[in-house]
Amino acid sequence: MDRLKKTGMKLTPQRMAIVKHLDGNKSHPSAEDIHKAISPKFPSMSFATVYNTLESLKDNGLIKELTIESGKKRFDPDISDHHHLICTKCRKIVDLPEDISMPQPALASAGMIKGFRILSAQINLYGICPGCSRTDS
Amino acid sequence: MDRLKKTGMKLTPQRMAIVKHLDGNKSHPSAEDIHKAISPKFPSMSFATVYNTLESLKDNGLIKELTIESGKKRFDPDISDHHHLICTKCRKIVDLPEDISMPQPALASAGMIKGFRILSAQINLYGICPGCSRTDS
DNA sequence: CTGGCTGCAAATCTTTTGCATCCTG
DNA sequence: CAGGATGCAAAAGATTTGCAGCCAG
């Protein structure tokens, strides 16, 4: 919340609600998830506001946008250098434990490849989660 | 094309046109790109056919679906274990040279993490391409 | 007060679906 | 000839946009 103030963004009630909802949230919510979650408190809040706010938060480095699911954006308040496991069956998204984290993102975030100045890396591992494995086989 | 036949999929003219268009294609086209490219030859071809065909090709392991851009699916006929560099400015997508490829995908494709049975890995490196760098700074 | 933010509604873009018809195997 | 594939059109889902009015700083 302090970090929000530091960005110079205006502290509107809607924004604060969104930030509060995201804080510590490990569910990697989509814009719709967020809108739905906050609707009870701000029934009039529009999608435009949600998208605008998420865009601003992203620009200010307070959240990350994940490109994990083809159809929709997801957002992650955890801006640390981590990656994700996605269950292709139930679509659950889980943070990848740091100790399995990769040396390459380091390489990537520092370096140049093919003349590209690399700014960030996103690693998605797709598989079947324990729950779905059980149902499966 | 032989590989297409082996899948048992029916060899309709539309499908063959799509497969031919994708063969060796390094542009990571979206469904719309593909539809547009083939329209001149099959003006009547519908999006449903494009999507159905891409889905079938994917199910049969002839192409990969990339989740690189939030709003849309992209497809890659190169099914080898490789990854991508994306210019955040001009949205260009480039294959990551194999020699920079990561040891982890190997780990991932073999292993189990957090109880997940890992099936595939996708690594996206985001940055600024040489062309945009020049314009930039 | 003023510029940034909000709400609303319409528009856009991508993908999916239902169904009648067609055509490959 | 049967079942899968196609074309069409409508629907669904996600995101964007324009604009008038509002409110935090």
Coordinates of C-alpha atoms (C1' of nucleotides) in Angstrom, one line a residue:
Chain A
M1 CA 0.0 0.0 0.0
D2 CA 2.9 2.2 0.7
R3 CA 4.4 1.2 -2.5
L4 CA 1.2 2.3 -4.2
K5 CA 1.5 5.7 -2.7
K6 CA 5.1 6.0 -3.9
T7 CA 4.1 5.6 -7.5
G8 CA 2.2 8.9 -7.5
M9 CA -0.9 7.1 -8.5
K10 CA -4.1 8.6 -7.1
L11 CA -5.4 6.6 -4.2
T12 CA -9.0 6.1 -5.2
P13 CA -11.2 3.7 -3.2
Q14 CA -11.5 1.3 -6.2
R15 CA -7.8 1.2 -6.6
M16 CA -7.2 0.5 -3.0
A17 CA -9.7 -2.3 -3.1
I18 CA -8.0 -3.8 -6.0
V19 CA -4.6 -3.6 -4.5
K20 CA -5.8 -5.0 -1.2
H21 CA -7.5 -7.9 -3.0
L22 CA -4.2 -8.6 -4.9
D23 CA -2.0 -8.3 -1.9
G24 CA -0.6 -11.7 -1.1
N25 CA -3.0 -13.3 -3.5
K26 CA -1.6 -16.5 -4.9
S27 CA -4.5 -17.3 -7.2
H28 CA -3.2 -15.5 -10.3
P29 CA -6.6 -13.9 -11.0
S30 CA -7.9 -12.6 -14.3
A31 CA -9.4 -9.2 -14.7
E32 CA -12.8 -10.8 -14.4
D33 CA -11.9 -12.6 -11.2
I34 CA -10.8 -9.3 -9.7
H35 CA -13.9 -7.5 -10.9
K36 CA -16.1 -10.2 -9.4
A37 CA -14.3 -10.3 -6.1
I38 CA -14.7 -6.5 -5.6
S39 CA -18.2 -6.1 -7.0
P40 CA -19.8 -6.7 -3.6
K41 CA -18.1 -3.6 -2.2
F42 CA -18.2 -1.5 -5.3
P43 CA -21.2 -2.7 -7.4
S44 CA -20.7 0.1 -9.8
M45 CA -17.1 -0.5 -10.6
S46 CA -16.6 -1.0 -14.3
F47 CA -14.2 -3.2 -16.2
A48 CA -12.6 -0.1 -17.6
T49 CA -11.5 0.8 -14.1
V50 CA -10.2 -2.7 -13.4
Y51 CA -8.2 -2.8 -16.7
N52 CA -6.9 0.7 -16.3
T53 CA -5.8 0.1 -12.7
L54 CA -4.1 -3.2 -13.6
E55 CA -2.3 -1.5 -16.5
S56 CA -1.1 1.3 -14.2
L57 CA 0.0 -1.1 -11.5
K58 CA 1.9 -3.1 -14.1
D59 CA 3.5 0.1 -15.5
N60 CA 4.6 0.9 -12.0
G61 CA 6.0 -2.5 -11.5
L62 CA 3.7 -3.4 -8.7
I63 CA 2.3 -6.5 -10.4
K64 CA 3.2 -8.7 -13.3
E65 CA 1.0 -9.7 -16.2
L66 CA 1.1 -13.4 -16.9
T67 CA 0.7 -14.9 -20.4
I68 CA -0.2 -18.4 -19.4
E69 CA -3.7 -19.0 -20.8
S70 CA -4.4 -18.2 -24.4
G71 CA -7.7 -16.5 -24.0
K72 CA -7.1 -14.2 -21.1
K73 CA -4.6 -12.1 -19.1
R74 CA -3.8 -13.1 -15.6
F75 CA -2.1 -11.0 -12.9
D76 CA 0.4 -11.8 -10.2
P77 CA 1.2 -9.4 -7.3
D78 CA 4.3 -11.5 -6.6
I79 CA 6.9 -9.6 -8.7
S80 CA 9.8 -11.7 -7.6
D81 CA 11.6 -13.7 -10.2
H82 CA 9.6 -16.8 -10.2
H83 CA 7.7 -19.1 -12.6
H84 CA 4.7 -21.2 -12.9
L85 CA 3.2 -24.7 -13.1
I86 CA -0.1 -25.0 -14.9
C87 CA -2.4 -28.0 -14.8
T88 CA -3.7 -28.5 -18.3
K89 CA -6.7 -30.3 -17.0
C90 CA -8.2 -28.1 -14.2
R91 CA -6.2 -25.0 -15.2
K92 CA -4.8 -24.5 -11.7
I93 CA -1.7 -22.3 -11.6
V94 CA 0.9 -22.9 -9.0
D95 CA 4.1 -21.0 -8.2
L96 CA 7.2 -22.8 -9.0
P97 CA 9.3 -23.2 -5.9
E98 CA 12.4 -21.0 -6.0
D99 CA 14.8 -23.9 -5.4
I100 CA 13.8 -25.4 -8.7
S101 CA 14.1 -22.0 -10.3
M102 CA 16.3 -21.7 -13.2
P103 CA 19.7 -20.2 -13.7
Q104 CA 18.8 -18.9 -17.2
P105 CA 16.4 -16.2 -16.2
A106 CA 19.5 -14.6 -14.5
L107 CA 21.4 -15.0 -17.8
A108 CA 18.4 -13.7 -19.6
S109 CA 17.7 -10.7 -17.5
A110 CA 21.3 -9.6 -17.7
G111 CA 22.2 -10.4 -21.3
M112 CA 21.8 -10.0 -25.0
I113 CA 20.7 -12.8 -27.3
K114 CA 20.5 -12.4 -31.0
G115 CA 20.8 -8.6 -30.5
F116 CA 17.8 -8.5 -28.2
R117 CA 18.1 -6.7 -25.0
I118 CA 16.4 -9.1 -22.7
L119 CA 14.1 -7.6 -20.1
S120 CA 12.3 -10.5 -18.5
A121 CA 11.7 -14.2 -18.7
Q122 CA 8.6 -16.2 -18.2
I123 CA 8.7 -20.0 -17.8
N124 CA 5.6 -22.0 -17.9
L125 CA 5.6 -25.7 -17.1
Y126 CA 2.5 -27.5 -18.2
G127 CA 1.4 -30.8 -16.7
I128 CA -1.2 -32.7 -14.6
C129 CA -1.7 -31.8 -11.0
P130 CA -1.9 -34.4 -8.2
G131 CA -5.7 -34.1 -8.0
C132 CA -6.3 -34.6 -11.7
S133 CA -3.7 -37.4 -11.9
R134 CA -5.8 -39.3 -9.4
T135 CA -9.0 -38.8 -11.4
D136 CA -7.2 -39.5 -14.6
S137 CA -5.3 -42.7 -15.0
Chain B
M1 CA 2.5 -33.9 -45.5
D2 CA 3.2 -37.6 -45.0
R3 CA 2.9 -37.0 -41.3
L4 CA -0.5 -35.5 -41.9
K5 CA -1.6 -38.7 -43.7
K6 CA -0.3 -40.9 -40.9
T7 CA -2.6 -39.2 -38.3
G8 CA -5.6 -40.6 -40.1
M9 CA -7.0 -37.1 -40.5
K10 CA -9.0 -36.6 -43.7
L11 CA -7.0 -34.8 -46.4
T12 CA -9.3 -32.1 -47.4
P13 CA -8.1 -29.3 -49.6
Q14 CA -8.4 -26.7 -46.9
R15 CA -6.4 -28.7 -44.5
M16 CA -3.7 -29.4 -47.0
A17 CA -3.5 -25.6 -47.7
I18 CA -3.1 -24.9 -44.0
V19 CA -0.5 -27.5 -43.5
K20 CA 1.4 -26.3 -46.5
H21 CA 1.2 -22.7 -45.3
L22 CA 2.6 -23.7 -41.9
D23 CA 5.3 -26.0 -43.2
G24 CA 8.6 -24.4 -42.4
N25 CA 6.8 -21.2 -41.4
K26 CA 8.9 -19.3 -38.8
S27 CA 6.4 -16.4 -38.3
H28 CA 4.4 -18.0 -35.5
P29 CA 1.1 -17.1 -37.1
S30 CA -2.2 -16.6 -35.3
A31 CA -5.4 -18.1 -36.5
E32 CA -6.3 -14.9 -38.3
D33 CA -2.9 -14.7 -40.0
I34 CA -3.5 -18.2 -41.3
H35 CA -7.0 -17.5 -42.5
K36 CA -5.9 -14.3 -44.2
A37 CA -3.0 -16.1 -45.9
I38 CA -5.2 -18.8 -47.3
S39 CA -8.2 -16.8 -48.2
P40 CA -7.0 -15.9 -51.7
K41 CA -7.1 -19.6 -52.6
F42 CA -10.2 -20.6 -50.5
P43 CA -12.3 -17.4 -50.2
S44 CA -15.0 -19.4 -48.6
M45 CA -13.0 -21.0 -45.9
S46 CA -14.4 -20.1 -42.4
F47 CA -12.7 -19.5 -39.1
A48 CA -14.3 -22.6 -37.8
T49 CA -12.4 -24.7 -40.2
V50 CA -9.1 -22.9 -39.4
Y51 CA -9.7 -23.4 -35.7
N52 CA -10.8 -27.0 -36.1
T53 CA -7.9 -27.9 -38.2
L54 CA -5.4 -26.2 -35.9
E55 CA -6.9 -28.1 -33.0
S56 CA -6.6 -31.4 -34.8
L57 CA -3.1 -30.7 -35.8
K58 CA -2.2 -29.9 -32.3
D59 CA -3.9 -33.0 -30.9
N60 CA -1.9 -35.0 -33.4
G61 CA 1.3 -33.4 -32.4
L62 CA 2.0 -31.8 -35.7
I63 CA 2.1 -28.3 -34.4
K64 CA 2.4 -26.5 -31.0
E65 CA 0.2 -23.8 -29.6
L66 CA 2.1 -20.9 -28.2
T67 CA 0.9 -18.8 -25.3
I68 CA 3.0 -15.8 -25.8
E69 CA 0.6 -12.9 -26.4
S70 CA -2.2 -12.4 -24.0
G71 CA -5.0 -11.8 -26.4
K72 CA -4.5 -14.5 -29.0
K73 CA -3.2 -18.0 -29.7
R74 CA -0.2 -18.5 -32.0
F75 CA 0.9 -21.6 -33.7
D76 CA 4.3 -23.1 -34.4
P77 CA 4.9 -25.9 -36.9
D78 CA 8.3 -26.4 -35.3
I79 CA 7.6 -29.0 -32.7
S80 CA 11.2 -29.4 -31.5
D81 CA 12.0 -28.5 -28.0
H82 CA 12.7 -24.8 -28.5
H83 CA 11.7 -21.5 -27.0
H84 CA 11.1 -17.9 -28.0
L85 CA 12.3 -14.3 -27.8
I86 CA 9.6 -11.7 -28.1
C87 CA 10.1 -8.0 -28.8
T88 CA 7.8 -6.1 -26.5
K89 CA 7.8 -3.2 -28.8
C90 CA 7.1 -4.5 -32.3
R91 CA 5.8 -7.9 -31.1
K92 CA 8.2 -9.8 -33.3
I93 CA 8.7 -13.4 -32.2
V94 CA 12.0 -15.2 -32.8
D95 CA 13.1 -18.7 -32.2
L96 CA 15.6 -19.1 -29.4
P97 CA 18.8 -20.7 -30.7
E98 CA 19.1 -24.2 -29.4
D99 CA 22.6 -23.6 -28.0
I100 CA 21.2 -21.1 -25.6
S101 CA 18.4 -23.6 -24.8
M102 CA 17.9 -24.5 -21.3
P103 CA 18.8 -27.6 -19.4
Q104 CA 15.6 -27.3 -17.3
P105 CA 13.1 -28.2 -20.0
A106 CA 14.8 -31.5 -20.0
L107 CA 14.4 -31.7 -16.3
A108 CA 10.8 -30.6 -16.6
S109 CA 9.8 -32.9 -19.4
A110 CA 11.1 -35.8 -17.4
G111 CA 10.2 -35.0 -13.9
M112 CA 7.7 -34.4 -11.2
I113 CA 7.5 -31.1 -9.3
K114 CA 5.1 -30.6 -6.5
G115 CA 3.3 -33.7 -7.5
F116 CA 2.7 -32.4 -11.0
R117 CA 3.5 -34.7 -13.8
I118 CA 5.2 -32.3 -16.2
L119 CA 4.4 -32.6 -19.8
S120 CA 5.9 -29.6 -21.5
A121 CA 7.7 -26.4 -20.9
Q122 CA 7.4 -23.0 -22.6
I123 CA 10.0 -20.4 -22.0
N124 CA 9.4 -16.8 -23.2
L125 CA 12.1 -14.2 -23.1
Y126 CA 10.8 -10.7 -23.5
G127 CA 13.0 -7.8 -24.6
I128 CA 13.7 -5.2 -27.3
C129 CA 14.8 -6.4 -30.7
P130 CA 17.8 -4.8 -32.5
G131 CA 15.5 -2.8 -34.8
C132 CA 13.5 -1.3 -32.0
S133 CA 16.6 -0.7 -29.9
R134 CA 17.9 1.6 -32.6
T135 CA 14.7 3.6 -32.8
D136 CA 14.5 3.7 -29.1
S137 CA 17.2 5.2 -27.2
Chain C
dC1 C1' -9.2 23.7 -9.4
dT2 C1' -7.4 20.5 -12.6
dG3 C1' -5.8 16.4 -14.4
dG4 C1' -6.3 12.0 -13.6
dC5 C1' -9.8 8.5 -12.7
dT6 C1' -14.4 6.4 -13.0
dG7 C1' -18.7 4.5 -15.0
dC8 C1' -21.2 3.4 -18.9
dA9 C1' -22.0 1.7 -23.2
dA10 C1' -20.7 0.5 -27.5
dA11 C1' -17.2 -1.5 -30.3
dT12 C1' -13.6 -4.6 -31.4
dC13 C1' -11.2 -8.8 -31.5
dT14 C1' -10.6 -13.7 -30.9
dT15 C1' -12.6 -17.9 -30.3
dT16 C1' -16.5 -21.2 -29.9
dT17 C1' -20.8 -23.3 -31.1
dG18 C1' -24.9 -25.4 -33.6
dC19 C1' -26.4 -27.1 -37.5
dA20 C1' -27.3 -28.3 -42.2
dT21 C1' -24.7 -29.7 -46.1
dC22 C1' -20.7 -31.8 -48.3
dC23 C1' -17.1 -35.1 -49.5
dT24 C1' -13.1 -38.1 -48.2
dG25 C1' -12.0 -42.7 -47.4
Chain D
dC1 C1' -22.4 -44.4 -47.7
dA2 C1' -21.1 -43.0 -43.1
dG3 C1' -18.8 -40.1 -40.3
dG4 C1' -15.9 -36.6 -40.2
dA5 C1' -15.2 -31.9 -42.1
dT6 C1' -16.9 -27.5 -43.9
dG7 C1' -19.4 -23.0 -44.1
dC8 C1' -22.3 -19.8 -42.1
dA9 C1' -24.0 -17.1 -38.8
dA10 C1' -24.8 -16.2 -34.3
dA11 C1' -23.0 -16.2 -29.6
dA12 C1' -19.8 -15.9 -26.2
dG13 C1' -15.8 -14.1 -23.8
dA14 C1' -12.1 -10.7 -23.1
dT15 C1' -10.4 -6.3 -23.7
dT16 C1' -10.5 -1.6 -25.5
dT17 C1' -12.4 2.9 -26.4
dG18 C1' -14.8 7.5 -26.2
dC19 C1' -16.6 10.6 -23.5
dA20 C1' -19.0 13.1 -19.9
dG21 C1' -18.8 13.8 -15.1
dC22 C1' -16.3 13.2 -10.7
dC23 C1' -12.9 13.6 -7.0
dA24 C1' -8.1 13.2 -4.9
dG25 C1' -4.2 16.0 -4.4

